Short mmCIF file of N, CA and C in Angstrom, two decimals:
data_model
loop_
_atom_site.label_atom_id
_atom_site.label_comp_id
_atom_site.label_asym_id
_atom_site.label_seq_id
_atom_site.Cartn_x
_atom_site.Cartn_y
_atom_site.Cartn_z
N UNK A 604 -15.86 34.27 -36.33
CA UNK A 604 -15.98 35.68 -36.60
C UNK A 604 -15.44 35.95 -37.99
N UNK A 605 -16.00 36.56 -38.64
CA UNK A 605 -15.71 37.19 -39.90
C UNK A 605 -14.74 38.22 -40.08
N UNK A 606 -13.96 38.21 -40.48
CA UNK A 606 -12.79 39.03 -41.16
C UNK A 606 -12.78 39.88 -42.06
N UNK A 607 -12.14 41.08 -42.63
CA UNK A 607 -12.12 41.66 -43.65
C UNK A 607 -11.88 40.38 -44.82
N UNK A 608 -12.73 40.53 -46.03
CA UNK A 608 -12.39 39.43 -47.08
C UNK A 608 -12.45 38.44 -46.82
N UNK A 609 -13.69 38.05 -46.14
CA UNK A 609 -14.14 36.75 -46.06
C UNK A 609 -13.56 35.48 -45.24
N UNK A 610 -12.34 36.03 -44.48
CA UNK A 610 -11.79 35.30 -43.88
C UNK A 610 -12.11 34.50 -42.64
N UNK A 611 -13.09 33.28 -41.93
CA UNK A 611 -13.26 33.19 -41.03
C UNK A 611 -12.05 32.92 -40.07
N UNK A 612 -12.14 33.74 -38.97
CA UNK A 612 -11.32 33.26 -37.54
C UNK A 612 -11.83 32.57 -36.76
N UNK A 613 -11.18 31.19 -36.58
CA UNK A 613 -12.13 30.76 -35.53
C UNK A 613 -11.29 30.63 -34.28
N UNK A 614 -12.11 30.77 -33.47
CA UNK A 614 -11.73 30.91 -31.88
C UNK A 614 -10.46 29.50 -31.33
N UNK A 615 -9.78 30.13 -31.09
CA UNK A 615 -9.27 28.91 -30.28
C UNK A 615 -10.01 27.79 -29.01
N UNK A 616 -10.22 26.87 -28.77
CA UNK A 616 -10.22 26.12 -28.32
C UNK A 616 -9.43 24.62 -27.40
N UNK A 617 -9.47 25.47 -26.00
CA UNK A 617 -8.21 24.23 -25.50
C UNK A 617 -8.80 22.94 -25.68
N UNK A 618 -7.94 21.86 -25.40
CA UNK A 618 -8.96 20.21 -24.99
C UNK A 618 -9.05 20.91 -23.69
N UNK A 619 -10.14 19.89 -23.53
CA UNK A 619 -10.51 19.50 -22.02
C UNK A 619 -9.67 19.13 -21.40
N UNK A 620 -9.94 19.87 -20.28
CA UNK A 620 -8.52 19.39 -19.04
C UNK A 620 -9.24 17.68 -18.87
N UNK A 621 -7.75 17.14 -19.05
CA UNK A 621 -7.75 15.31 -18.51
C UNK A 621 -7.64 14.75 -16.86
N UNK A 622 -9.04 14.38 -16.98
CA UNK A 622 -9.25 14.01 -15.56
C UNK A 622 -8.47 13.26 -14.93
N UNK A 623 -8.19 12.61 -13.93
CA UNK A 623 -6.87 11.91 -13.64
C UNK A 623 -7.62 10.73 -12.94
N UNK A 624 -7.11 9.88 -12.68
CA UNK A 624 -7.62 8.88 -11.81
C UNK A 624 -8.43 8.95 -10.40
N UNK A 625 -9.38 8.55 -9.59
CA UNK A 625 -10.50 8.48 -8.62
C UNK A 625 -8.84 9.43 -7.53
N UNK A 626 -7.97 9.19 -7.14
CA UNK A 626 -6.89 9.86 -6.36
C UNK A 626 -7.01 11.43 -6.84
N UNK A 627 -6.94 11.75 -8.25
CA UNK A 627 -6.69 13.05 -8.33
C UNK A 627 -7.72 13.75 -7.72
N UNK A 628 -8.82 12.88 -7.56
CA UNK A 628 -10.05 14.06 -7.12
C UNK A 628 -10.49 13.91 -5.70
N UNK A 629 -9.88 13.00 -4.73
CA UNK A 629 -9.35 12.65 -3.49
C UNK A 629 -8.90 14.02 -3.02
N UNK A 630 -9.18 14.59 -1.59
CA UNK A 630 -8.36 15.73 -1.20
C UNK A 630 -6.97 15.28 -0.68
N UNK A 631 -6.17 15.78 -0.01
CA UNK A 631 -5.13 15.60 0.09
C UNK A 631 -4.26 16.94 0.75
N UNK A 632 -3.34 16.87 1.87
CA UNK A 632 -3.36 18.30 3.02
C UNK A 632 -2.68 18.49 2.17
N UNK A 633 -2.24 19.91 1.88
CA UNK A 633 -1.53 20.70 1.19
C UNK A 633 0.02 20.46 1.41
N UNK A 634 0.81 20.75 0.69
CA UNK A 634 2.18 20.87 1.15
C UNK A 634 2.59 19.40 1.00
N UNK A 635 1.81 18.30 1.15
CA UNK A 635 2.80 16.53 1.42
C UNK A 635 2.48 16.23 -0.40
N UNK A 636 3.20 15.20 -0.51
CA UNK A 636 3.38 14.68 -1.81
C UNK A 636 2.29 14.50 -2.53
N UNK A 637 2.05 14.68 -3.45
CA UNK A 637 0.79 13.80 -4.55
C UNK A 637 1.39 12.88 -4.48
N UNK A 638 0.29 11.27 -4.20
CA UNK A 638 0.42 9.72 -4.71
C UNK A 638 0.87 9.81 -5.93
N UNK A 639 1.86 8.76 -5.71
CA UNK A 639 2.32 8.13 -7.30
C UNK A 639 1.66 7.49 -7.90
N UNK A 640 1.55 7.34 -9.11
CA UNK A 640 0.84 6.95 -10.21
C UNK A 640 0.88 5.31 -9.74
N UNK A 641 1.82 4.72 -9.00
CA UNK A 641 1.51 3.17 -8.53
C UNK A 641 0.24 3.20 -7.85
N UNK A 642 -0.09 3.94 -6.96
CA UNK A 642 -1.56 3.83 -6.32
C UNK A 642 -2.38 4.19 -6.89
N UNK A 643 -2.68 5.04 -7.48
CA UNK A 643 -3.71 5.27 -8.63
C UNK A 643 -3.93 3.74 -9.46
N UNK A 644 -3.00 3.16 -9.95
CA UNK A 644 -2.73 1.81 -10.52
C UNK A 644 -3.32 0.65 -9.63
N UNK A 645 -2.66 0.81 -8.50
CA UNK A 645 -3.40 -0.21 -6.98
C UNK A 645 -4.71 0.02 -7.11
N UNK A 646 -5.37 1.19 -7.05
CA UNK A 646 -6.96 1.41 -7.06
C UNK A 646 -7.41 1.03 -7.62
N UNK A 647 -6.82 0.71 -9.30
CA UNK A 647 -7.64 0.83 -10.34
C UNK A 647 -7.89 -0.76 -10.14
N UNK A 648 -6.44 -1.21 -9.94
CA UNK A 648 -6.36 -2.91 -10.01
C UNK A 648 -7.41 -3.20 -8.89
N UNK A 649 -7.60 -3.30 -7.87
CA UNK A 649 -8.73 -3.52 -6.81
C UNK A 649 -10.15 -3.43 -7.02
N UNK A 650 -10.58 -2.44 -7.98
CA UNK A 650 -11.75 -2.20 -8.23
C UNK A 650 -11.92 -2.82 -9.71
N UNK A 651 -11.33 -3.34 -10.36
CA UNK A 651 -11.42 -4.10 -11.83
C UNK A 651 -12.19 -5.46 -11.21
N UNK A 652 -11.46 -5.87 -10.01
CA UNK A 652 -12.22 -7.15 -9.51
C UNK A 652 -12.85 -6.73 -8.04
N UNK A 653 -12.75 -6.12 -7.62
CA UNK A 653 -13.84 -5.73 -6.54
C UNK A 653 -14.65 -4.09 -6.29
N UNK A 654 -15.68 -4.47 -6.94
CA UNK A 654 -16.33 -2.94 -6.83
C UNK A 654 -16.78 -2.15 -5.80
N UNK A 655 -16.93 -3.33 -5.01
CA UNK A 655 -17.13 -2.92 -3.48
C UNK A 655 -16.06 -2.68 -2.65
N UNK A 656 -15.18 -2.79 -2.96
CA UNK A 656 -13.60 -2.42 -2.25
C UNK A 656 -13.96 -1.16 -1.72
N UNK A 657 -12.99 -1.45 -0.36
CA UNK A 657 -13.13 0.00 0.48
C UNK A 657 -12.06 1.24 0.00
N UNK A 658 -11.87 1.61 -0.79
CA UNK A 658 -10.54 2.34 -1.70
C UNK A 658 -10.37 3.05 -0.72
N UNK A 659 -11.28 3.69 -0.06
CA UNK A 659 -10.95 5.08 0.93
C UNK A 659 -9.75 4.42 2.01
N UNK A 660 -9.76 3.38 2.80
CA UNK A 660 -8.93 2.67 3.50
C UNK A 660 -7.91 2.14 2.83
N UNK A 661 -7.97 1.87 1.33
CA UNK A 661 -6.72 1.87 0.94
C UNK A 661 -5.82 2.78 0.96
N UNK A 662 -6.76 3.75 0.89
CA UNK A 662 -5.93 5.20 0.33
C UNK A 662 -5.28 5.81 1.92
N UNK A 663 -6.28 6.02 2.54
CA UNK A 663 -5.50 6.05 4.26
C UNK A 663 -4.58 4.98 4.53
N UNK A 664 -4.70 3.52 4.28
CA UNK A 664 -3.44 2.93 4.49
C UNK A 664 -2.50 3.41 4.06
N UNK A 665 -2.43 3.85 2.78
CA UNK A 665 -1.04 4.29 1.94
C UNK A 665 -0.99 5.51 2.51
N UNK A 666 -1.55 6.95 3.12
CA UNK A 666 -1.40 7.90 3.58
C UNK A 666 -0.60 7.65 5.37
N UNK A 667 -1.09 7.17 5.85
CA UNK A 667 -0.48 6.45 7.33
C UNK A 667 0.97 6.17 6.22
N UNK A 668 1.18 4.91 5.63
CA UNK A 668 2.73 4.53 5.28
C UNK A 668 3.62 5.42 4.73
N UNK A 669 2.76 6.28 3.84
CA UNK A 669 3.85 7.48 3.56
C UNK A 669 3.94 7.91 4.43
N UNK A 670 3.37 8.56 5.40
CA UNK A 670 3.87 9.70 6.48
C UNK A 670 4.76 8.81 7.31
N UNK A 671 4.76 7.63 7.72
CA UNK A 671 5.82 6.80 8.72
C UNK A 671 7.18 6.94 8.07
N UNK A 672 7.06 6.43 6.69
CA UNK A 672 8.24 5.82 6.02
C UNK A 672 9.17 7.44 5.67
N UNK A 673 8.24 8.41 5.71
CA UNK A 673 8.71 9.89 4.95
C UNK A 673 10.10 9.76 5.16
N UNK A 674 10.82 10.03 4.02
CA UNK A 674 12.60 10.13 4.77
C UNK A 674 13.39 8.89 4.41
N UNK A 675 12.41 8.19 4.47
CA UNK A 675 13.11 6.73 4.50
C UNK A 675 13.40 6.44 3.01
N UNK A 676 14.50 5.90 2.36
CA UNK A 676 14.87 5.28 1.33
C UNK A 676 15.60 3.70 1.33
N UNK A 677 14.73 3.36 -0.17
CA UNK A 677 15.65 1.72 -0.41
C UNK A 677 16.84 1.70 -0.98
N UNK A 678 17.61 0.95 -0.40
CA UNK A 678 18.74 1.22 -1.21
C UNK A 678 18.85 1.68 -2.56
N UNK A 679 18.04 1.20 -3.71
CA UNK A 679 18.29 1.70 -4.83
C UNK A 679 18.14 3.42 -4.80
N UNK A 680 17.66 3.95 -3.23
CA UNK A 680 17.62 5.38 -3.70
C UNK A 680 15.81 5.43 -3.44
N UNK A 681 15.56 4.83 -4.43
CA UNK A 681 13.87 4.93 -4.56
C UNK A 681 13.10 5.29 -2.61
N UNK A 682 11.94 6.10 -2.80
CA UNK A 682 11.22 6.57 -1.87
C UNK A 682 11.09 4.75 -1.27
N UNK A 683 11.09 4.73 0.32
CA UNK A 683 10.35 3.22 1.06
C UNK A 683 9.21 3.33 0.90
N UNK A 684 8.52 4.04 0.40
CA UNK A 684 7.07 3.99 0.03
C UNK A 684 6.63 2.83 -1.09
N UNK A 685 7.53 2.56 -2.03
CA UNK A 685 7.45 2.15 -3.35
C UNK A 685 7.91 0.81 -3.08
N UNK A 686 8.20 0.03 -1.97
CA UNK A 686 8.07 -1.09 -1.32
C UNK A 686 7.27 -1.67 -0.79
N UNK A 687 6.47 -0.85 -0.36
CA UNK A 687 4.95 -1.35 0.34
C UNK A 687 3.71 -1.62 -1.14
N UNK A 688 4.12 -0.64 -1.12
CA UNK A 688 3.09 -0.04 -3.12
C UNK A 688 3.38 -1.20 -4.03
N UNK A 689 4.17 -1.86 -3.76
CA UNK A 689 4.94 -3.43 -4.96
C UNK A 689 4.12 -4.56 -3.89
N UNK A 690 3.86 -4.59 -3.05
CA UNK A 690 4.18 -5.90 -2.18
C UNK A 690 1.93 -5.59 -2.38
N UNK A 691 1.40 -4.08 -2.02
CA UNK A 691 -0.09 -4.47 -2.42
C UNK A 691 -0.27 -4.77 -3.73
N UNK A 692 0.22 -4.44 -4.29
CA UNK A 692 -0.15 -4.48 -5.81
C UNK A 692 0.07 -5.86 -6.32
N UNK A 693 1.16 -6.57 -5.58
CA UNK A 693 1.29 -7.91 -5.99
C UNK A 693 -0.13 -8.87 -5.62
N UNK A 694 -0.44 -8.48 -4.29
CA UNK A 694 -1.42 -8.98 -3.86
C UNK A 694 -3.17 -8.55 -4.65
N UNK A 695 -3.05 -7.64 -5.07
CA UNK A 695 -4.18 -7.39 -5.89
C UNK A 695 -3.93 -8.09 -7.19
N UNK A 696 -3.21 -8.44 -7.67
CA UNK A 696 -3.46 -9.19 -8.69
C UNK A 696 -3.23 -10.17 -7.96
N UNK A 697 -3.60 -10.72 -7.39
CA UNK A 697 -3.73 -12.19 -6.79
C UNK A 697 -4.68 -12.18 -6.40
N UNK A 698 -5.79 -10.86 -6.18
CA UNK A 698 -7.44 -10.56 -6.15
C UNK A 698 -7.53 -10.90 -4.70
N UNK A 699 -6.60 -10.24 -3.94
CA UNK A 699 -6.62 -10.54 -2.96
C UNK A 699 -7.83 -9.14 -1.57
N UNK A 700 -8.59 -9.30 -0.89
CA UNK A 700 -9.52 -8.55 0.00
C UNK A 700 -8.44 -7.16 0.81
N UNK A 701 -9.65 -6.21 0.46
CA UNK A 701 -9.15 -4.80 1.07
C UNK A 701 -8.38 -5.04 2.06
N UNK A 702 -8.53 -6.14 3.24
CA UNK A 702 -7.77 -5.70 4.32
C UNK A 702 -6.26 -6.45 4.36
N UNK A 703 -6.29 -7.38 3.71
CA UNK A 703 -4.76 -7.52 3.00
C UNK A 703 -3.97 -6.83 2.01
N UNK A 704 -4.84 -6.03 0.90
CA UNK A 704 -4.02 -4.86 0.45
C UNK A 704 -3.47 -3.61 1.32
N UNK A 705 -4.61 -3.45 2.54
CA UNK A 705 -4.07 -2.14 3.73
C UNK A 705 -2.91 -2.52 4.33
N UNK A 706 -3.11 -4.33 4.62
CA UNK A 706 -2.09 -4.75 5.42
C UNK A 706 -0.27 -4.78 4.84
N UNK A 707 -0.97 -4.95 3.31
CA UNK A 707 0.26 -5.06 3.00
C UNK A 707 0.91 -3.74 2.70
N UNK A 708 0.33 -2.50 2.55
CA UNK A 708 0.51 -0.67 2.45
C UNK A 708 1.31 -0.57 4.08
N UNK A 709 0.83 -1.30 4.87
CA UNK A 709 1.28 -1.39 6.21
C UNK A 709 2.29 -2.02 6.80
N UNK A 710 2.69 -3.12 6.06
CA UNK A 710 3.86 -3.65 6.57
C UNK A 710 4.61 -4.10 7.46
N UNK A 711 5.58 -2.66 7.16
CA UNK A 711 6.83 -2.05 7.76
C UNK A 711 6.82 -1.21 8.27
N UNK A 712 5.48 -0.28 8.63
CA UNK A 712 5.13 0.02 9.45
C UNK A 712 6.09 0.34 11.17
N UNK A 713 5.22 -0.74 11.62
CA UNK A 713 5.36 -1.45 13.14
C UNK A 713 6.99 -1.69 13.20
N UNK A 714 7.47 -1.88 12.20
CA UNK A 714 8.50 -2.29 12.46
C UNK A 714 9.99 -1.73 11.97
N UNK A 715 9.48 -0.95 11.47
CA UNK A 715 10.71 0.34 11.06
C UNK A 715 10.24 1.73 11.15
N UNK A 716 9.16 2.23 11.76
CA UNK A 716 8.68 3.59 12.41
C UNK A 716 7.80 3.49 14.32
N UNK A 717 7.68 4.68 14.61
CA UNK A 717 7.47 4.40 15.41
C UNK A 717 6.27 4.57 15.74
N UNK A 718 5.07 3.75 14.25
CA UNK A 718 3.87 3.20 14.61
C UNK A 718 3.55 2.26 15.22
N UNK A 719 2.46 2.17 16.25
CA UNK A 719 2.35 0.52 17.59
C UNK A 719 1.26 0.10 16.56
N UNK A 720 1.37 -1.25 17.03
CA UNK A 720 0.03 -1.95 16.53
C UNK A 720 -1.21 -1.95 16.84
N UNK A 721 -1.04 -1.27 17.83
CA UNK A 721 -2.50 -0.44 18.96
C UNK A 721 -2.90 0.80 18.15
N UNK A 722 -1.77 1.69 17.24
CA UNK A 722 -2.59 2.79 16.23
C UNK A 722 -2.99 2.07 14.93
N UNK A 723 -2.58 1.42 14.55
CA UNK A 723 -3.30 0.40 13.70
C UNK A 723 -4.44 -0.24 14.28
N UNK A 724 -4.71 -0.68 15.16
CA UNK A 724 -6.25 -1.28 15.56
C UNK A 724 -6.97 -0.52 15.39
N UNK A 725 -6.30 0.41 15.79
CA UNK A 725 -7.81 1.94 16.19
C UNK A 725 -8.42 2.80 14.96
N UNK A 726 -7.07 2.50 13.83
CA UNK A 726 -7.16 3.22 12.68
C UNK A 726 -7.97 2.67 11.66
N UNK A 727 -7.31 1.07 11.73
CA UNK A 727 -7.63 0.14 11.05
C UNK A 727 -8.85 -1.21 10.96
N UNK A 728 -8.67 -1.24 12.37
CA UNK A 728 -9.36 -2.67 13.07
C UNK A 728 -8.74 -3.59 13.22
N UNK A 729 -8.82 -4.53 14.18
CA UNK A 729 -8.11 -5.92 14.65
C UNK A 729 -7.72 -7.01 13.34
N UNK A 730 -8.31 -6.76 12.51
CA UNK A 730 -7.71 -7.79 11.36
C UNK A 730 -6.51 -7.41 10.60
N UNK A 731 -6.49 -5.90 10.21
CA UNK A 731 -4.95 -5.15 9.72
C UNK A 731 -4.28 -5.38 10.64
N UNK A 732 -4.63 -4.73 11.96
CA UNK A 732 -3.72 -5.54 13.32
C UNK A 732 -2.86 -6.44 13.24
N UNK A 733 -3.59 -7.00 13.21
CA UNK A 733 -3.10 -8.68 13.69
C UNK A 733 -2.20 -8.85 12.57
N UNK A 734 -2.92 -9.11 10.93
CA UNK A 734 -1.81 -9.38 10.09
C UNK A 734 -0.44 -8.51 10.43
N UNK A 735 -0.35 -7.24 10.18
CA UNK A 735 0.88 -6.45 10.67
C UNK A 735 1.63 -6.87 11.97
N UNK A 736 1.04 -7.37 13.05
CA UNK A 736 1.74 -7.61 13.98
C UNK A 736 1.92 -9.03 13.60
N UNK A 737 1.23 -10.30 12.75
CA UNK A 737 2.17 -11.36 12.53
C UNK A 737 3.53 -11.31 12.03
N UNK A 738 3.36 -10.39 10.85
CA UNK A 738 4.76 -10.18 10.04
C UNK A 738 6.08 -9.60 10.60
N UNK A 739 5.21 -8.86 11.75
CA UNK A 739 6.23 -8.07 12.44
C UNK A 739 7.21 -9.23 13.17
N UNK A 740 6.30 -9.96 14.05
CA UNK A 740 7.09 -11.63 14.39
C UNK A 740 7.96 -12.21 13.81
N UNK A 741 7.07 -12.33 12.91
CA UNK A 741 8.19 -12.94 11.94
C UNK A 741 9.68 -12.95 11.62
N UNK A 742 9.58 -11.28 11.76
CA UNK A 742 10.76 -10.73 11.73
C UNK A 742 11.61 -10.89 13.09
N UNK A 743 11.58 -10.53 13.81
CA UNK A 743 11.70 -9.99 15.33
C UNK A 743 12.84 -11.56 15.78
N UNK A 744 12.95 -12.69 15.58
CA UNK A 744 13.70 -13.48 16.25
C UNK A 744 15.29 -13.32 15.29
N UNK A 745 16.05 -13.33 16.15
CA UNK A 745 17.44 -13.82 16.02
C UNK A 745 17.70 -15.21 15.27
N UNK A 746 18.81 -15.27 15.06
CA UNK A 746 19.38 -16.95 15.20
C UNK A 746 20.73 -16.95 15.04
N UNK A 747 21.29 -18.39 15.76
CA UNK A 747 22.61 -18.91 15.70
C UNK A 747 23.35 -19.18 14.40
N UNK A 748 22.17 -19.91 14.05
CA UNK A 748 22.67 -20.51 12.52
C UNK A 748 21.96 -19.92 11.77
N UNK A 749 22.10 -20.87 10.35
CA UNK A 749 21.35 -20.67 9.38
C UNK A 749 20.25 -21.51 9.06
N UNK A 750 20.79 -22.84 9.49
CA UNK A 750 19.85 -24.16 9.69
C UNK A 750 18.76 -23.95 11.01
N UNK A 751 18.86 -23.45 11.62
CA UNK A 751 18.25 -22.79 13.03
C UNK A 751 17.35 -22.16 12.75
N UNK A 752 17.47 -20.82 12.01
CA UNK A 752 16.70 -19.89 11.22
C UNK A 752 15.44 -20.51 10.16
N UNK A 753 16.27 -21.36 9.22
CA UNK A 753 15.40 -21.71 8.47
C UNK A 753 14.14 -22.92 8.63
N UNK A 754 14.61 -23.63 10.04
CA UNK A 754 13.57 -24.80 11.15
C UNK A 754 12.45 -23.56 11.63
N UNK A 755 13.36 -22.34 12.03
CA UNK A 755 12.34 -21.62 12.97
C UNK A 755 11.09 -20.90 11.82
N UNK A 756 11.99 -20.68 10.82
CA UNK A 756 10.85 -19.93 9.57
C UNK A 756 9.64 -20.39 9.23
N UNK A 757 9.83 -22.14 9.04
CA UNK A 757 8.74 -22.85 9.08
C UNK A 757 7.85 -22.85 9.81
N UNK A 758 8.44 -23.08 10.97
CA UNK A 758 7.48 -23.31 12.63
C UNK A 758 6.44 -21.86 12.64
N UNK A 759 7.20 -20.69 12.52
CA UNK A 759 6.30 -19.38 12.24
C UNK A 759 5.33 -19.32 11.23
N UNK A 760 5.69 -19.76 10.31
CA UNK A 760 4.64 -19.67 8.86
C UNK A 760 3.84 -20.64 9.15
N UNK A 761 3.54 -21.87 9.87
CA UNK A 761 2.91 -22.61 10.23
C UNK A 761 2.12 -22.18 11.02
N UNK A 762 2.10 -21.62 12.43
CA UNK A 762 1.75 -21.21 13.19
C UNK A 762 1.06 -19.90 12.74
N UNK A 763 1.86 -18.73 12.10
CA UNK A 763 1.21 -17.97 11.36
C UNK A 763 -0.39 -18.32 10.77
N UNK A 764 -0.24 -19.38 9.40
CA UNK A 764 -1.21 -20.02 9.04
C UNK A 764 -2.32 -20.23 9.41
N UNK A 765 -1.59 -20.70 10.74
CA UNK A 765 -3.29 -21.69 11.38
C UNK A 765 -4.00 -20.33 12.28
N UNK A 766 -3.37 -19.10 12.07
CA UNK A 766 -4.05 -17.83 12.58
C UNK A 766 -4.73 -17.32 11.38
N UNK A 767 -4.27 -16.99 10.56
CA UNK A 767 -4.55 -16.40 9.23
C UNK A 767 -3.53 -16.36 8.14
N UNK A 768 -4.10 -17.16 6.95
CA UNK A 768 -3.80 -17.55 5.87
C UNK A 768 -3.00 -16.10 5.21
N UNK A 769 -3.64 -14.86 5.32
CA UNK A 769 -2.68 -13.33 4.62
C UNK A 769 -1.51 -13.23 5.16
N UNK A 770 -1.41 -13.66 6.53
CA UNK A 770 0.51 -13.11 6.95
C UNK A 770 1.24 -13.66 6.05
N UNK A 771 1.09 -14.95 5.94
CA UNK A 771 2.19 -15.44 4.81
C UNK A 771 1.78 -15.31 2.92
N UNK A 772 0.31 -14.73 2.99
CA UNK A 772 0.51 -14.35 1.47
C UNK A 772 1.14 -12.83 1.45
N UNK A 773 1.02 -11.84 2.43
CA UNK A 773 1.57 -10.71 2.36
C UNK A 773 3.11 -11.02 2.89
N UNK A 774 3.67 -12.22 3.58
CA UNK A 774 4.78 -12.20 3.88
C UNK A 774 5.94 -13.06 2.12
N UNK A 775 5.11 -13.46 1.26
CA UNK A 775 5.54 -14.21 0.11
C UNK A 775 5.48 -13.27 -0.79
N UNK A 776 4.53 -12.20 -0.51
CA UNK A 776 4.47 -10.94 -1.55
C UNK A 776 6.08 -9.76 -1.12
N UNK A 777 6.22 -9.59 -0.22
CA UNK A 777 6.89 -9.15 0.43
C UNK A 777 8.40 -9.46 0.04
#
């Protein structure tokens, strides 16, 4: 627009609002947390090497683990969310398949909330299942010793194994 004396004004102009990652445009119920920028990161890493990745089930895995873990903190303080979120992410760069990144969003789960492995089948399917309920094993025995413990660790990861090879890559990520 033209001015007295030749002066042009020109209009202001904002930037463009900056789109955010495939999550920002994800719905999400009102009122619970926005994902942290680690899952946005998890997504991105998953789909760099798999384009066909099921993201939506990632993203419900990590929605199921936040709502279990809600409340819960790691010692350093940090949200228990951001424990599960380290342990997939490790596994995606190890280019590892959707249902071992869910599994590993899943965890701790089963075993520090009071999700069954039966709402995981139903949610998930028998293969998140199962991995989650190996790890959960894993955990679950006692011991006398230490030498006891560490005979029995083997015998599990072995046995684990010859079920499926992810319990113990999500239990080494872990």
């Amino acid at each position: 627009m033209d001015e007295p004396g030749g002066i042009v004004q020109q209009e202001e102009v904002s930037p463009p609002e900056r789109r955010g990652g495939i999550l920002s445009r994800l719905p999400f119920v009102s009122g619970e947390p926005k994902p942290p920028a680690a899952l946005d990161e998890l997504i991105k890493a998953v789909r760099e090497y798999n384009s066909k990745a099921d993201l939506r089930a990632i993203q419900r895995a990590y929605e199921v683990a936040e709502r279990a873990h809600r409340g819960q903190v790691r010692k350093s303080g940090d949200p228990f969310i951001s424990h599960p979120l380290g342990v997939a992410r490790i596994l995606a760069d190890l280019g590892m398949d959707t249902t071992t990144i869910v599994a590993a969003l899943l965890h701790d789960v089963v075993e520090d909330t009071d999700v069954a492995v039966g709402d995981l089948r139903e949610e998930f399917g028998p293969e998140v299942a199962a991995i989650v309920d190996g790890l959960t094993k894993l955990e679950r025995i006692e011991f006398r010793t230490k030498e006891h413990q560490q005979a029995e660790n083997v015998r599990k990861m072995i046995i684990a194994m010859a079920r499926d090879i992810r319990v113990i890559l999500v239990k080494l990520a872990d």
